[in-house]
Coordinates of C-alpha atoms in Angstrom, one line a residue:
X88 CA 113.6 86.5 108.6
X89 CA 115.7 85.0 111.5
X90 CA 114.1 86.0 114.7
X91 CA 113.1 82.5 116.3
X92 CA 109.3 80.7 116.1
X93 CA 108.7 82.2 119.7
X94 CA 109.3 85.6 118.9
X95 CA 107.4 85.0 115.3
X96 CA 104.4 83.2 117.4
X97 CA 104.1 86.4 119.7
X98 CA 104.3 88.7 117.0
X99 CA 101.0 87.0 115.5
X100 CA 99.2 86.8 118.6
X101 CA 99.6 90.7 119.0
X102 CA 98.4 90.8 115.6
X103 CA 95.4 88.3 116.4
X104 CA 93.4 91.7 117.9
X105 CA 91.9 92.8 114.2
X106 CA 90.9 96.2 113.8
X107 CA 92.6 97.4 117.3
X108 CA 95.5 94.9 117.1
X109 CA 98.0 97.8 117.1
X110 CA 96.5 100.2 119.6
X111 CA 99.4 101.2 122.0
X112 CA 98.3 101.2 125.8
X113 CA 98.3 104.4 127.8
X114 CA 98.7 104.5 131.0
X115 CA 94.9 105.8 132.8
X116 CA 95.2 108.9 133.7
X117 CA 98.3 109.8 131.4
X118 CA 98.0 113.1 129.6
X119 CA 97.3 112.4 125.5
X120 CA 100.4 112.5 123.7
X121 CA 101.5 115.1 121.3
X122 CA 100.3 113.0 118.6
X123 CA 99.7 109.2 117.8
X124 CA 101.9 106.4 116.5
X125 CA 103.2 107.2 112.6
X126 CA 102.8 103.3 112.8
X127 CA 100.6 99.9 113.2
X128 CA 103.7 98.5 114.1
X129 CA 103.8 95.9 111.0
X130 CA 106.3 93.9 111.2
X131 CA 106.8 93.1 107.4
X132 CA 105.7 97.2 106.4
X133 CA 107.0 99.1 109.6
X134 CA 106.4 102.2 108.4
X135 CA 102.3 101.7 107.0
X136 CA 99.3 102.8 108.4
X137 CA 99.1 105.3 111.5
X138 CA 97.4 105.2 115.1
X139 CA 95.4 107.0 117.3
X140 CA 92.1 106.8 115.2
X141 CA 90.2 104.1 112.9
X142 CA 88.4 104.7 109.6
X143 CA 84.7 104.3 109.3
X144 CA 84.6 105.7 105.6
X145 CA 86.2 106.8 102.5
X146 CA 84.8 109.1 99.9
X147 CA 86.6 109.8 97.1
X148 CA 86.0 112.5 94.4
X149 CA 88.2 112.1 91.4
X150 CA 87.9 114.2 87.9
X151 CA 89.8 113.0 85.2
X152 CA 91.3 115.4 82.4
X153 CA 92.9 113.5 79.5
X154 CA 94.3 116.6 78.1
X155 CA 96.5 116.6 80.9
X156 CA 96.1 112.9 81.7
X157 CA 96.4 114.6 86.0
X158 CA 93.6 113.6 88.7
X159 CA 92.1 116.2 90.9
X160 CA 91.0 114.9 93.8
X161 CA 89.3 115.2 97.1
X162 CA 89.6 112.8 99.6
X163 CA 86.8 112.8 102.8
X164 CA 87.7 110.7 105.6
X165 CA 85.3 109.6 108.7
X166 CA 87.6 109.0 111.2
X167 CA 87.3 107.4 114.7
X168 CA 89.8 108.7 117.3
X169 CA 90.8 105.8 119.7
X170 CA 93.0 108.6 121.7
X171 CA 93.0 112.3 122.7
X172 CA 95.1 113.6 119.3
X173 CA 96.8 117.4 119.0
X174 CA 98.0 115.4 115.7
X175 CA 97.4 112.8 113.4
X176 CA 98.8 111.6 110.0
X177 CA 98.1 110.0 107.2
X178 CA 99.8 107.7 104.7
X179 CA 100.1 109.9 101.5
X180 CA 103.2 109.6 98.8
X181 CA 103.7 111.6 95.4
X182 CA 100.2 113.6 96.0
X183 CA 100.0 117.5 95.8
X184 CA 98.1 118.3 98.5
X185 CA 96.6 121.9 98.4
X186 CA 94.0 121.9 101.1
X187 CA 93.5 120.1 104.7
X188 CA 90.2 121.0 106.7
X189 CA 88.9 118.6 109.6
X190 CA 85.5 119.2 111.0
X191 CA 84.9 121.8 108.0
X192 CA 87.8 124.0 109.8
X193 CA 91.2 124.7 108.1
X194 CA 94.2 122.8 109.4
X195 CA 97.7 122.8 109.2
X196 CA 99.9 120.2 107.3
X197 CA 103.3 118.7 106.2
X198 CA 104.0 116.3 103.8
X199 CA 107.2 114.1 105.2
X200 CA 108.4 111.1 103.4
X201 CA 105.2 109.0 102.8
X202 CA 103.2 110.7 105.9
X203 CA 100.7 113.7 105.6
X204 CA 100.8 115.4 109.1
X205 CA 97.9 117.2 110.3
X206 CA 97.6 119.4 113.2
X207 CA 93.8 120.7 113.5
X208 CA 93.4 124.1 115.0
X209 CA 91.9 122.1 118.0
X210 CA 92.6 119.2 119.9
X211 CA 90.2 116.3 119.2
X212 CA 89.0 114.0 122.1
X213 CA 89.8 110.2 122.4
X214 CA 86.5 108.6 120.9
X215 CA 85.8 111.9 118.8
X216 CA 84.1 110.9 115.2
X217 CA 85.9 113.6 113.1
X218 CA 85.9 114.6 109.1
X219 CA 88.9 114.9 107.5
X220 CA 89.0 116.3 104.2
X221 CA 92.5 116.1 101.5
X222 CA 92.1 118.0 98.4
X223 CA 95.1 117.3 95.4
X224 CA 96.1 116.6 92.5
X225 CA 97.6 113.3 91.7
X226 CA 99.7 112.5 88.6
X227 CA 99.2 108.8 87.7
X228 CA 102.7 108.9 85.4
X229 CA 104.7 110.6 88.1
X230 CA 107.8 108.7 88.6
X231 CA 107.9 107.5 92.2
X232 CA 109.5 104.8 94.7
X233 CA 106.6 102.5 94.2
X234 CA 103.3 103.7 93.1
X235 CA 99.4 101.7 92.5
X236 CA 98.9 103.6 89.5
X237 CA 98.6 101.7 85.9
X238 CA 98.3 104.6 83.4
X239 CA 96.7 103.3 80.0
X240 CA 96.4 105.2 76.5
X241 CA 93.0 106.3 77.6
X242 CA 92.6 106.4 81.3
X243 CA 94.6 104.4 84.4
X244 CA 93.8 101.7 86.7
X245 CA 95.4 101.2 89.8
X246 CA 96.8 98.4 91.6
X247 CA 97.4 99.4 95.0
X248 CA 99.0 95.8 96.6
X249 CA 100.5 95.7 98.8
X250 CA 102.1 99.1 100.3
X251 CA 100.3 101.8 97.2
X252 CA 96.8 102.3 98.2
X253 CA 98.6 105.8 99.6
X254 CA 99.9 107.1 96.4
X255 CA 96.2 107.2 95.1
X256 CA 94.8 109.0 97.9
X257 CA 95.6 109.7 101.5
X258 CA 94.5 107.0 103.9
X259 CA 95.5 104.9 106.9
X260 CA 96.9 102.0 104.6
X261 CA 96.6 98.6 106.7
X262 CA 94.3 95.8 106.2
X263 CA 93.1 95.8 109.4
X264 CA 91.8 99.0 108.8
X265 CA 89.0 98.1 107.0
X266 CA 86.6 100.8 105.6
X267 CA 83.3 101.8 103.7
X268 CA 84.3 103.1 100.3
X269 CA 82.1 105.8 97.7
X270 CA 83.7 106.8 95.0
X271 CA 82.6 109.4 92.6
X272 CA 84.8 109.8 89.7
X273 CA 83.9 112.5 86.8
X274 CA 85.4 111.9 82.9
X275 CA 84.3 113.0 79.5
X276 CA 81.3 111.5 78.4
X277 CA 83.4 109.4 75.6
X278 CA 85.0 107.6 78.4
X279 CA 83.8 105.5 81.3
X280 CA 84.5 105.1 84.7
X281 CA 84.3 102.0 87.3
X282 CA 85.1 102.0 90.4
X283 CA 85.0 98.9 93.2
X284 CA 81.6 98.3 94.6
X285 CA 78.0 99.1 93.0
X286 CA 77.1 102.0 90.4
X287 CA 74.2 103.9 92.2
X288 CA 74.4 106.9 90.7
X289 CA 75.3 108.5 87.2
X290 CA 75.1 112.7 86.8
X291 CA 75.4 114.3 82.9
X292 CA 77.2 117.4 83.4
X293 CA 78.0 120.4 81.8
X294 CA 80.8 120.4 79.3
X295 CA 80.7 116.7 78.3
X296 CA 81.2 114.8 81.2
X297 CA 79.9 112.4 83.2
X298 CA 79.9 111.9 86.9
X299 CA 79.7 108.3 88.1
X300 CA 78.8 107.0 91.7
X301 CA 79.9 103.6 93.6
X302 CA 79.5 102.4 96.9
X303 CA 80.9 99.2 98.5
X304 CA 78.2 97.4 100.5
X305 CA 81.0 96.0 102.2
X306 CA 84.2 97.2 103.8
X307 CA 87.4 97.4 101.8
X308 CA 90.8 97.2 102.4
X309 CA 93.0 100.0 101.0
X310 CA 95.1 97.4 99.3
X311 CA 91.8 96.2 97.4
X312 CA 90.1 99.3 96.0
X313 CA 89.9 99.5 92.3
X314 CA 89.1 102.6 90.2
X315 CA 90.0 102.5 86.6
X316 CA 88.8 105.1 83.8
X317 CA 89.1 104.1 79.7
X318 CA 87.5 103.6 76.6
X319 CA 85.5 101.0 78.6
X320 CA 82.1 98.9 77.7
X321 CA 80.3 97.5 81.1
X322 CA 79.3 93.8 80.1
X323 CA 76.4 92.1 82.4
X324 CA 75.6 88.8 83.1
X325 CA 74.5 86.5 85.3
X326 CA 75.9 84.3 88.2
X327 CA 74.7 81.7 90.4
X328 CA 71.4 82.5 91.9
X329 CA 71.2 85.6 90.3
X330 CA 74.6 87.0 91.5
X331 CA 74.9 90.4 89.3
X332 CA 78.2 89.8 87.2
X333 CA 80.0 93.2 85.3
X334 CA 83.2 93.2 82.9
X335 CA 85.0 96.4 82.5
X336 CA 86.3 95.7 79.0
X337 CA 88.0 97.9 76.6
X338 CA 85.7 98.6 73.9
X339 CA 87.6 97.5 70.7
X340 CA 88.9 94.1 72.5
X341 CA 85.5 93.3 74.0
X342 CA 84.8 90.6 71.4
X343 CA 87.7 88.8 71.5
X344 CA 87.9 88.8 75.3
X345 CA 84.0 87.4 75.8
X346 CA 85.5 83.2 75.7
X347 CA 87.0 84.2 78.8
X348 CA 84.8 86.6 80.6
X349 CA 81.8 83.6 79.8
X350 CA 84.0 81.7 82.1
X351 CA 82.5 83.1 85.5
X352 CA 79.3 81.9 86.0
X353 CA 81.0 78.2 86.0
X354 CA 83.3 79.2 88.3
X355 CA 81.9 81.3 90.9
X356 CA 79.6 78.5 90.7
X357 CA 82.2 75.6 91.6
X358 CA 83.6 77.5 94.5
X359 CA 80.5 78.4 96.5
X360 CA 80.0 74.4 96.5
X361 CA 83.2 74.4 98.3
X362 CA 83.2 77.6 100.3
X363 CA 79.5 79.0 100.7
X364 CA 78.0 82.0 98.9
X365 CA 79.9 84.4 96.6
X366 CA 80.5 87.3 99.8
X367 CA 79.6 90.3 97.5
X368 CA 77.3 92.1 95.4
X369 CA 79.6 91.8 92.6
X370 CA 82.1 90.6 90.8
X371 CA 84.1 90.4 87.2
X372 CA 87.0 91.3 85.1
X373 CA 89.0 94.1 84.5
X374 CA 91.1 93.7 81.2
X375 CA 93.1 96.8 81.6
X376 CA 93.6 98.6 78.3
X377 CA 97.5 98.0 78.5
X378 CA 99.5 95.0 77.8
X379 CA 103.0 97.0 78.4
X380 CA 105.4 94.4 80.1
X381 CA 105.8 96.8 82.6
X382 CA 102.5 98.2 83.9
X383 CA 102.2 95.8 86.9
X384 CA 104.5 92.7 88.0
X385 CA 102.0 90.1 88.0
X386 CA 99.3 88.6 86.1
X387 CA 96.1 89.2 88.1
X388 CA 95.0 91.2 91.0
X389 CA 92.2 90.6 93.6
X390 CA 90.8 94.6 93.9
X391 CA 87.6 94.2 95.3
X392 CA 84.4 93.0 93.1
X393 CA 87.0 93.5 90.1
X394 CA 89.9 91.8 89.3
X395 CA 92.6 93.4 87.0
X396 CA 94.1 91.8 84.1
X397 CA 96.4 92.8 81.2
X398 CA 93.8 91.5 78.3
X399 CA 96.4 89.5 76.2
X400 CA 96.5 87.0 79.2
X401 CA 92.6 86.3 78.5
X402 CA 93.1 85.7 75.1
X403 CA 94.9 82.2 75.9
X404 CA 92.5 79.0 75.5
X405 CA 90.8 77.8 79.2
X406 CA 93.2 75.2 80.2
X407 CA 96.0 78.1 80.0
X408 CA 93.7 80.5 82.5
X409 CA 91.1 78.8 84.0
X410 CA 93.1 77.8 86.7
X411 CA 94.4 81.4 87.2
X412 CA 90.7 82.9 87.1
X413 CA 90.1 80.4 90.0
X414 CA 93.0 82.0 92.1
X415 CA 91.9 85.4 91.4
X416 CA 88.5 84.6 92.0
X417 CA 89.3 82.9 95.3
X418 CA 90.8 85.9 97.0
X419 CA 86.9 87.2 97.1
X420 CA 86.7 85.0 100.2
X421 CA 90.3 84.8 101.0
X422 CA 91.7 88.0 101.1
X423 CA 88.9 90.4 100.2
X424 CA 86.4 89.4 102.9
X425 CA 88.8 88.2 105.0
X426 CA 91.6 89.9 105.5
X427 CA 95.4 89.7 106.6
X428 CA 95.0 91.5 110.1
X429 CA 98.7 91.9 109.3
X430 CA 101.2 91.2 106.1
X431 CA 103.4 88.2 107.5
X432 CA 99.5 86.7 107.3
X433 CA 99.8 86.9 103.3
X434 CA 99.8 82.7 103.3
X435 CA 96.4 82.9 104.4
X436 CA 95.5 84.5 101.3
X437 CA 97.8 82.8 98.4
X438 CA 98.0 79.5 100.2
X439 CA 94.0 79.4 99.9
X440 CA 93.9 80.6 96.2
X441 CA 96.1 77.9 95.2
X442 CA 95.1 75.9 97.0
X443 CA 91.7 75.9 95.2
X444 CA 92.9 77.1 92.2
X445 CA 94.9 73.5 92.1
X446 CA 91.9 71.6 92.4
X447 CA 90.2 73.0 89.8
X448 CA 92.8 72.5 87.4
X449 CA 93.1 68.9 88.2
X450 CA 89.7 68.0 88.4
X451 CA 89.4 69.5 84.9
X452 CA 93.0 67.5 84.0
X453 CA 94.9 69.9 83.0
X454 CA 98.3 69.6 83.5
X455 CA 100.4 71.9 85.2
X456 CA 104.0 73.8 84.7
X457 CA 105.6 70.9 85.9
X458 CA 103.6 68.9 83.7
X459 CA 102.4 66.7 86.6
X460 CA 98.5 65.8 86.6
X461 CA 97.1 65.3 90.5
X462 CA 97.1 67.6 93.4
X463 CA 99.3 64.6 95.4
X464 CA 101.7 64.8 92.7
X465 CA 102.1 68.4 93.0
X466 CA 102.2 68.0 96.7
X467 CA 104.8 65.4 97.0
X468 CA 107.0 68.1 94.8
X469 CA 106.6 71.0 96.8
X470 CA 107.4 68.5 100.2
X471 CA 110.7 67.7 99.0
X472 CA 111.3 72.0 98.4
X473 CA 110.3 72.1 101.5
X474 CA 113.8 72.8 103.3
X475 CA 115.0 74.6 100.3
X476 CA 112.3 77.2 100.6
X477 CA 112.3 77.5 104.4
X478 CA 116.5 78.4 104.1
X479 CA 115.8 81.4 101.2
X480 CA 112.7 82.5 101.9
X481 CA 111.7 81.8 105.6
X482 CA 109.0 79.9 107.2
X483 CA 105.4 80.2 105.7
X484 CA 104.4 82.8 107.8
X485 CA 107.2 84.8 108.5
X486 CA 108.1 86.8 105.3
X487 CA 110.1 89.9 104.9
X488 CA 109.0 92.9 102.7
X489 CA 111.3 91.1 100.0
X490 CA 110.4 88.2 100.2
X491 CA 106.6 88.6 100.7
X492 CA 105.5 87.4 97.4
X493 CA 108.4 84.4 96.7
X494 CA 106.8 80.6 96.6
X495 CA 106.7 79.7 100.0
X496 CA 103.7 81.9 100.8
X497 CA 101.9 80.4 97.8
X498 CA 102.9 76.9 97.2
X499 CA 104.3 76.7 100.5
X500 CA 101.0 77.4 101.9
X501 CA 99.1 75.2 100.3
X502 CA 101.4 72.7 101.7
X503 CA 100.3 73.8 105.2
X504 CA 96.8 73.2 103.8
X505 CA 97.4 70.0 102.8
X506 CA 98.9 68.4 105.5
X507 CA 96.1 69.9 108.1
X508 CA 93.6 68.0 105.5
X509 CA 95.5 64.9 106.0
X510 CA 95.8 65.0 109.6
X511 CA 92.1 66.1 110.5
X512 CA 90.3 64.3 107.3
X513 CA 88.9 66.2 104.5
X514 CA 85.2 67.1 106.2
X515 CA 86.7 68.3 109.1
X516 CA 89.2 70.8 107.3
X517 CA 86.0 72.1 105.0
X518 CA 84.2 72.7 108.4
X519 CA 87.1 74.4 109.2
X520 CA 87.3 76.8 106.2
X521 CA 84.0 77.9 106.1
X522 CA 83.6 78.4 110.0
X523 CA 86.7 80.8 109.5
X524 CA 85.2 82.6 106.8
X525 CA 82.3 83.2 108.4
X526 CA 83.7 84.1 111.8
X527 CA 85.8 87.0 110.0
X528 CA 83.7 88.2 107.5
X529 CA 84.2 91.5 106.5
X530 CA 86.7 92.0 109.0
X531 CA 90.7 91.2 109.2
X532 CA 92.0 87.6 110.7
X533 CA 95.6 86.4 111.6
X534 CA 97.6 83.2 111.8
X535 CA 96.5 82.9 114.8
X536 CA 92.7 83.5 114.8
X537 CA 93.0 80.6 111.9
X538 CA 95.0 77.9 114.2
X539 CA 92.6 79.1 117.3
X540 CA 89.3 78.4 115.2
X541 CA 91.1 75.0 113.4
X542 CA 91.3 74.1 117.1
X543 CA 87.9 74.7 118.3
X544 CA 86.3 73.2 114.6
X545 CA 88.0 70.5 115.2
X546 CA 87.5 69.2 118.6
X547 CA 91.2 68.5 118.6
X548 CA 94.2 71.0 119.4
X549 CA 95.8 71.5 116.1
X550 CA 98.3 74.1 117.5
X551 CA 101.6 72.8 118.0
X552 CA 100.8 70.7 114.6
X553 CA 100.2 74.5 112.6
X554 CA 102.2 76.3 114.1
X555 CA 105.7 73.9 113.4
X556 CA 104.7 73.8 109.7
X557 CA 103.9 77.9 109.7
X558 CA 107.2 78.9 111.6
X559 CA 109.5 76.0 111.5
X560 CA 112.9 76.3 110.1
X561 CA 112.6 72.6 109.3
X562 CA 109.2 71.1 107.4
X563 CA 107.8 68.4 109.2
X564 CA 106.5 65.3 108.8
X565 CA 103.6 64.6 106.3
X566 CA 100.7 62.8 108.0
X567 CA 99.9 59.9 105.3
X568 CA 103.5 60.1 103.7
X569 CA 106.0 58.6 105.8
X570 CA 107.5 58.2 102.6
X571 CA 107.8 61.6 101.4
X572 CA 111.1 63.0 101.7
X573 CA 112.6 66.6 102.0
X574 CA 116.2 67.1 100.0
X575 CA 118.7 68.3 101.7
X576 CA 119.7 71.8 102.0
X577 CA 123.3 72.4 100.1
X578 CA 125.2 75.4 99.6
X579 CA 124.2 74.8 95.9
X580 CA 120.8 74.5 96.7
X581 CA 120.4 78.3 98.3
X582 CA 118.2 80.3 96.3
X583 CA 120.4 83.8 95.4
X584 CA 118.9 86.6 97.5
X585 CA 116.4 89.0 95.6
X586 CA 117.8 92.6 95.5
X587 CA 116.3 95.5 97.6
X588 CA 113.5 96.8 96.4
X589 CA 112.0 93.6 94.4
X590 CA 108.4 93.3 94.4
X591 CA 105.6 90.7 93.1
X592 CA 107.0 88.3 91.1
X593 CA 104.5 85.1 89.4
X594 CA 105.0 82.4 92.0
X595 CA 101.2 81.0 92.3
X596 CA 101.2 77.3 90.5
X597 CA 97.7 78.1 89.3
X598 CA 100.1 79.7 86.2

């Protein structure tokens, strides 16, 4: 990205609003407009999520037929309009929509690119709480652009991160539109069916099957929903005062996967010493029943209360996962509870996982990749990149939509981490974490709500110091290390540029 730190700064304060961060102003008095925004204005995803209303609530009905391995689907909506609408949209891609009603009454629609238009037969108020229904059929093979779905011999998964959530079902898909999720997903009886949240309800119905009920006690963003059907056993254990652990594990694997699924406890139990209380009423693993190279680009994936795996990477020893499991786990706070208010925030949540995912591996002494043993060690490295990175992949928080996922928004932001640690002393930055964790829970937060409240925790302004190591083209000076250097930037030193389309790739150091 080349735009200059002033332009970049703005564009995070806009984003600093949360849920309404994106709202256009109208003119008082101004007639409504034909229809809203097909935007949130993203600057990193231009074309996600839609304005002109917020979500309150999801419910999603899915029925599962193996025989044709389709999902037909209804998707109910509670929507709040922040405008007077003739129109609205939706993000939807590679669904087959059959039916649109809102407020129970029919209502015409177009599918265009990855946006579901709908006109209701009436206009609908600014402030209006209005029901949206979607029903379709979704085919989780379907061959499309880029798509959340993870089919398996016996079921799916899906992993809808970043841009996805909308080829699963139709929804306004931002993560500062944060909603309440119920999800009720019907299979044959010989398979199971998990879905992100708590199981309240299960219904034996005629012809086999079996209906099964979750709800999420808190909000979730689109990006983080999980629903996954397979040959599945629900294992349960126990956390840290009683915290209700479940592993969605394939049922002929279970046994071999239990070393590392008895691995939780231990380390939800480590981070709440560092962080504060677990933030959900769940959590565990989701060993997918696939291992195919190519059913997702990366190793683990933060859905909410449920974190997806392929199941050959949990059959490594601990000092080759552990680490990782930390990450993943991690992203409950950073990420999942609070969440990017927009994606060029994305160093708030891999910068944090590492970040803690480091320390545990080197309090346990494990090395890591680069074989080096202490978290200064691993620092001092990722100093001297520092240039390097800035020149191929922008500063820390200015990423593209290719180069979202590259090192600098991991490693390079637990750099960022680090040096505010050194500067302000290691009780004042843990003061600082948990105060912004518990200033945004269950809500979204941007760069700039985190340099605001580093500011205020600190009793110092930390501002100018953040915001040169966030947007810089240059890194700055370590505080503690005058006598870390950065190497120069040389034409043979320029990373190659990743081609269009590129997505996750492993760049966490927790691996």
């Amino acid at each position: 990205m080349t735009a200059p730190a002033a332009a970049l700064i703005g564009t995070a304060a806009v984003l600093a609003g949360g849920n309404t961060a994106y709202a256009g102003a109208r003119t008082e008095g101004a007639p409504p407009p034909e229809a809203a925004p097909e935007t949130l204005g993203d600057p990193v995803f231009p074309a996600l999520g839609n304005n002109g209303y917020r979500v309150d609530a999801y419910h999603l009905d899915f029925s599962y037929d193996p025989s044709t391995a389709l999902v037909d689907a209804a998707a109910t909506l509670e929507l709040r309009t922040t405008q007077a609408l003739t129109r609205l949209s939706l993000d939807a891609l590679g669904l087959d929509i059959r039916t649109v009603r809102v407020d129970g009454r029919t209502a015409t629609f177009e599918q265009v690119d990855e946006k579901l238009r709908i006109t209701p037969d009436r206009p609908l108020p600014d402030r209006a709480r209005v029901t949206v229904c979607v029903t379709y059929t979704a085919d989780p093979r379907r061959a499309l652009a880029h798509t959340a779905w993870v089919p398996t011999a016996d079921g799916f998964a899906i992993c809808p991160q970043p841009d996805s959530a909308h080829t699963v079902f139709p929804c306004n898909d931002h993560p500062s539109d944060k909603a309440d999720f119920t999800f009720r997903i019907t299979v044959p009886a010989a398979l199971r069916a998990v879905a992100s949240g708590s199981l309240v309800c299960t219904e034996e119905l005629a012809g086999d099957r079996t209906a099964y009920t979750y709800r999420s006690r808190s909000p979730i963003a689109t990006e983080l929903v999980q629903v996954t059907v397979g040959d599945y056993v629900v294992k349960e254990r126990r956390g840290p005062h009683g915290l209700p652990l479940r592993d969605v594990v394939p049922t002929a694997r279970a046994e071999a996967l239990e070393p590392a699924l008895a691995l939780t406890p231990n380390l939800v139990e480590w981070i709440e010493a560092r962080l504060g209380a677990y933030p959900f009423e769940t959590y565990g693993l989701l060993p997918c029943n696939s291992d195919d190279p190519s059913a997702f680009d990366f190793t683990g994936l933060e859905t909410q209360t449920l974190t997806l795996y392929k199941p050959n990477y949990l059959l490594q020893a601990e000092p080759k996962i552990g680490s990782h499991m930390m990450h993943e786990l991690v992203h409950s706070y950073f990420g999942n509870s609070v969440s990017p208010a927009g994606w060029a925030d994305l160093w708030l949540n891999e910068g944090h996982a590492d970040f803690y995912g480091l320390l545990y591996r080197y309090e346990r002494g494990w090395a890591d990749s680069l074989g080096l043993t202490t978290f200064e060690a691993r620092m001092k490295d990722t100093y001297a990149r520092g240039d390097q990175w800035r020149k191929s992949s922008g500063p820390v928080a200015a990423p593209n939509a290719v180069n979202l996922f590259d090192s600098q928004r991991y490693l390079g932001g637990v750099l960022v981490l680090y040096a505010l640690r050194q500067l302000v002393g290691e009780d004042a930055f843990h003061a600082v974490e948990r105060a912004f964790l518990a200033r945004h829970r269950d809500s979204s937060a941007s760069t700039e709500d985190y340099i605001a409240l580093a500011s205020h925790t600190c009793g110092q302004d930390v501002s100018g110091f953040l915001r040169d190591w966030l947007y810089g083209t240059t890194t700055p000076r370590m505080p503690g290390h005058p006598d870390w250097t950065v190497t120069p930037v040389t034409p043979s030193l320029t990373a190659p540029r990743r081609p269009a389309g590129a997505r996750r790739h492993e760049n966490s150091a927790t691996l």
